PDB file of C-alpha atoms in Angstrom:
ATOM      1  CA  MET A  24     -40.130 -47.509 -52.324  1.00 63.00           C
ATOM      2  CA  ASN A  25     -39.377 -50.188 -54.895  1.00 84.00           C
ATOM      3  CA  GLU A  26     -37.103 -53.130 -54.194  1.00 83.00           C
ATOM      4  CA  LEU A  27     -34.077 -51.759 -56.051  1.00 80.00           C
ATOM      5  CA  LYS A  28     -34.144 -48.478 -54.113  1.00 84.00           C
ATOM      6  CA  LEU A  29     -34.479 -50.430 -50.872  1.00 86.00           C
ATOM      7  CA  ILE A  30     -31.478 -52.612 -51.721  1.00 83.00           C
ATOM      8  CA  VAL A  31     -29.389 -49.583 -52.705  1.00 82.00           C
ATOM      9  CA  SER A  32     -30.439 -47.776 -49.523  1.00 87.00           C
ATOM     10  CA  LEU A  33     -29.416 -50.736 -47.377  1.00 89.00           C
ATOM     11  CA  PHE A  34     -26.004 -51.060 -49.022  1.00 88.00           C
ATOM     12  CA  PRO A  35     -24.116 -48.703 -46.632  1.00 91.00           C
ATOM     13  CA  ILE A  36     -25.679 -50.399 -43.588  1.00 93.00           C
ATOM     14  CA  ILE A  37     -24.814 -53.888 -44.794  1.00 92.00           C
ATOM     15  CA  PHE A  38     -21.331 -52.709 -45.734  1.00 90.00           C
ATOM     16  CA  MET A  39     -20.732 -51.389 -42.221  1.00 93.00           C
ATOM     17  CA  LEU A  40     -22.016 -54.573 -40.569  1.00 93.00           C
ATOM     18  CA  HIS A  41     -19.511 -56.503 -42.664  1.00 92.00           C
ATOM     19  CA  GLU A  42     -16.721 -54.040 -41.873  1.00 92.00           C
ATOM     20  CA  PHE A  43     -17.409 -54.058 -38.113  1.00 93.00           C
ATOM     21  CA  GLU A  44     -16.673 -57.781 -38.143  1.00 92.00           C
ATOM     22  CA  GLU A  45     -13.423 -57.126 -40.008  1.00 90.00           C
ATOM     23  CA  ILE A  46     -12.390 -54.292 -37.668  1.00 92.00           C
ATOM     24  CA  ILE A  47     -12.945 -56.522 -34.649  1.00 92.00           C
ATOM     25  CA  GLY A  48     -11.226 -59.606 -36.037  1.00 91.00           C
ATOM     26  CA  PHE A  49      -8.624 -58.534 -38.567  1.00 87.00           C
ATOM     27  CA  LYS A  50      -5.662 -58.232 -36.166  1.00 89.00           C
ATOM     28  CA  HIS A  51      -6.316 -61.663 -34.659  1.00 90.00           C
ATOM     29  CA  TRP A  52      -6.746 -63.137 -38.156  1.00 89.00           C
ATOM     30  CA  VAL A  53      -3.504 -61.631 -39.491  1.00 88.00           C
ATOM     31  CA  THR A  54      -1.569 -62.724 -36.411  1.00 88.00           C
ATOM     32  CA  LYS A  55      -2.993 -66.239 -36.507  1.00 90.00           C
ATOM     33  CA  ASP A  56      -3.116 -66.956 -40.267  1.00 89.00           C
ATOM     34  CA  GLY A  57      -0.914 -64.333 -41.936  1.00 87.00           C
ATOM     35  CA  ALA A  58       2.265 -66.398 -42.138  1.00 88.00           C
ATOM     36  CA  TRP A  59       0.387 -69.423 -43.452  1.00 91.00           C
ATOM     37  CA  ILE A  60      -1.351 -67.354 -46.155  1.00 89.00           C
ATOM     38  CA  ALA A  61       1.913 -65.631 -47.142  1.00 88.00           C
ATOM     39  CA  LYS A  62       3.629 -69.020 -47.453  1.00 89.00           C
ATOM     40  CA  LYS A  63       0.791 -70.574 -49.440  1.00 91.00           C
ATOM     41  CA  HIS A  64       0.269 -67.492 -51.671  1.00 90.00           C
ATOM     42  CA  PRO A  65       3.640 -65.703 -52.064  1.00 88.00           C
ATOM     43  CA  LYS A  66       2.123 -62.970 -54.257  1.00 90.00           C
ATOM     44  CA  VAL A  67       0.219 -61.566 -51.258  1.00 87.00           C
ATOM     45  CA  ALA A  68       3.085 -61.862 -48.761  1.00 87.00           C
ATOM     46  CA  LYS A  69       3.889 -58.141 -49.051  1.00 89.00           C
ATOM     47  CA  GLN A  70       0.269 -57.187 -48.383  1.00 87.00           C
ATOM     48  CA  ILE A  71       0.074 -59.549 -45.395  1.00 87.00           C
ATOM     49  CA  SER A  72       3.263 -57.983 -44.028  1.00 86.00           C
ATOM     50  CA  PHE A  73       1.633 -54.553 -44.349  1.00 88.00           C
ATOM     51  CA  TYR A  74      -1.473 -55.762 -42.502  1.00 86.00           C
ATOM     52  CA  GLU A  75       0.662 -57.142 -39.669  1.00 87.00           C
ATOM     53  CA  ARG A  76       2.064 -53.643 -39.059  1.00 89.00           C
ATOM     54  CA  LEU A  77      -1.323 -51.917 -39.412  1.00 88.00           C
ATOM     55  CA  SER A  78      -3.013 -50.907 -36.165  1.00 91.00           C
ATOM     56  CA  VAL A  79      -6.714 -51.394 -35.519  1.00 91.00           C
ATOM     57  CA  PRO A  80      -7.383 -47.599 -35.425  1.00 93.00           C
ATOM     58  CA  ALA A  81      -5.588 -47.192 -38.769  1.00 92.00           C
ATOM     59  CA  PHE A  82      -7.689 -49.992 -40.265  1.00 91.00           C
ATOM     60  CA  ALA A  83     -10.841 -48.373 -38.872  1.00 93.00           C
ATOM     61  CA  LEU A  84      -9.821 -45.084 -40.493  1.00 94.00           C
ATOM     62  CA  ALA A  85      -9.506 -46.839 -43.859  1.00 90.00           C
ATOM     63  CA  VAL A  86     -12.981 -48.293 -43.334  1.00 92.00           C
ATOM     64  CA  LEU A  87     -14.307 -44.800 -42.544  1.00 93.00           C
ATOM     65  CA  GLU A  88     -12.885 -43.522 -45.832  1.00 93.00           C
ATOM     66  CA  GLU A  89     -14.605 -46.344 -47.725  1.00 90.00           C
ATOM     67  CA  PHE A  90     -17.861 -45.690 -45.868  1.00 93.00           C
ATOM     68  CA  ILE A  91     -17.806 -41.997 -46.823  1.00 93.00           C
ATOM     69  CA  ILE A  92     -17.237 -42.885 -50.473  1.00 90.00           C
ATOM     70  CA  ILE A  93     -19.972 -45.520 -50.390  1.00 89.00           C
ATOM     71  CA  GLY A  94     -22.351 -43.065 -48.713  1.00 91.00           C
ATOM     72  CA  ILE A  95     -21.738 -40.426 -51.380  1.00 90.00           C
ATOM     73  CA  VAL A  96     -22.128 -42.960 -54.192  1.00 86.00           C
ATOM     74  CA  THR A  97     -25.329 -44.302 -52.640  1.00 88.00           C
ATOM     75  CA  VAL A  98     -26.879 -40.837 -52.335  1.00 89.00           C
ATOM     76  CA  LEU A  99     -25.906 -40.040 -55.923  1.00 86.00           C
ATOM     77  CA  ALA A 100     -27.254 -43.373 -57.129  1.00 84.00           C
ATOM     78  CA  LEU A 101     -30.593 -42.771 -55.422  1.00 85.00           C
ATOM     79  CA  THR A 102     -30.962 -39.155 -56.550  1.00 86.00           C
ATOM     80  CA  LEU A 103     -29.717 -39.682 -60.118  1.00 84.00           C
ATOM     81  CA  GLN A 104     -31.096 -43.230 -60.447  1.00 80.00           C
ATOM     82  CA  TRP A 105     -27.632 -44.427 -61.435  1.00 74.00           C
ATOM     83  CA  TYR A 106     -27.722 -47.799 -59.718  1.00 68.00           C
ATOM     84  CA  ASN A 107     -24.739 -49.300 -61.537  1.00 71.00           C
ATOM     85  CA  ALA A 108     -22.521 -46.953 -59.498  1.00 67.00           C
ATOM     86  CA  VAL A 109     -23.327 -48.878 -56.323  1.00 63.00           C
ATOM     87  CA  SER A 110     -22.405 -52.258 -57.795  1.00 66.00           C
ATOM     88  CA  TYR A 111     -19.227 -50.790 -59.292  1.00 64.00           C
ATOM     89  CA  THR A 112     -18.241 -49.278 -55.935  1.00 66.00           C
ATOM     90  CA  HIS A 113     -18.919 -52.579 -54.198  1.00 62.00           C
ATOM     91  CA  LEU A 114     -16.627 -54.429 -56.587  1.00 61.00           C
ATOM     92  CA  ARG A 115     -13.867 -51.810 -56.272  1.00 65.00           C
ATOM     93  CA  ALA A 116     -14.014 -51.979 -52.470  1.00 62.00           C
ATOM     94  CA  HIS A 117     -12.961 -55.627 -52.624  1.00 60.00           C
ATOM     95  CA  GLU A 118      -9.725 -54.961 -54.505  1.00 62.00           C
TER      96      GLU A 118
END
């Protein structure tokens, strides 16, 4: 397996390691820093307010949806050798 295929194959695993950290810590982070961030960056105040009302299971469900999409894109990228799809999906996941 060449390096590019290895990197693409590892993408869903690395994504989930990153997301596990967010699932575990997001509620504490929003509670602790949400008001400060909303005050400093008023454009994201509405989104912070949404996160404050979001439960951990609901956040985990959103992560599951992203993981399914990333898994499908990764399989397609590996079978069709369309590696740009993985980088595009990664960038869209951060919006």
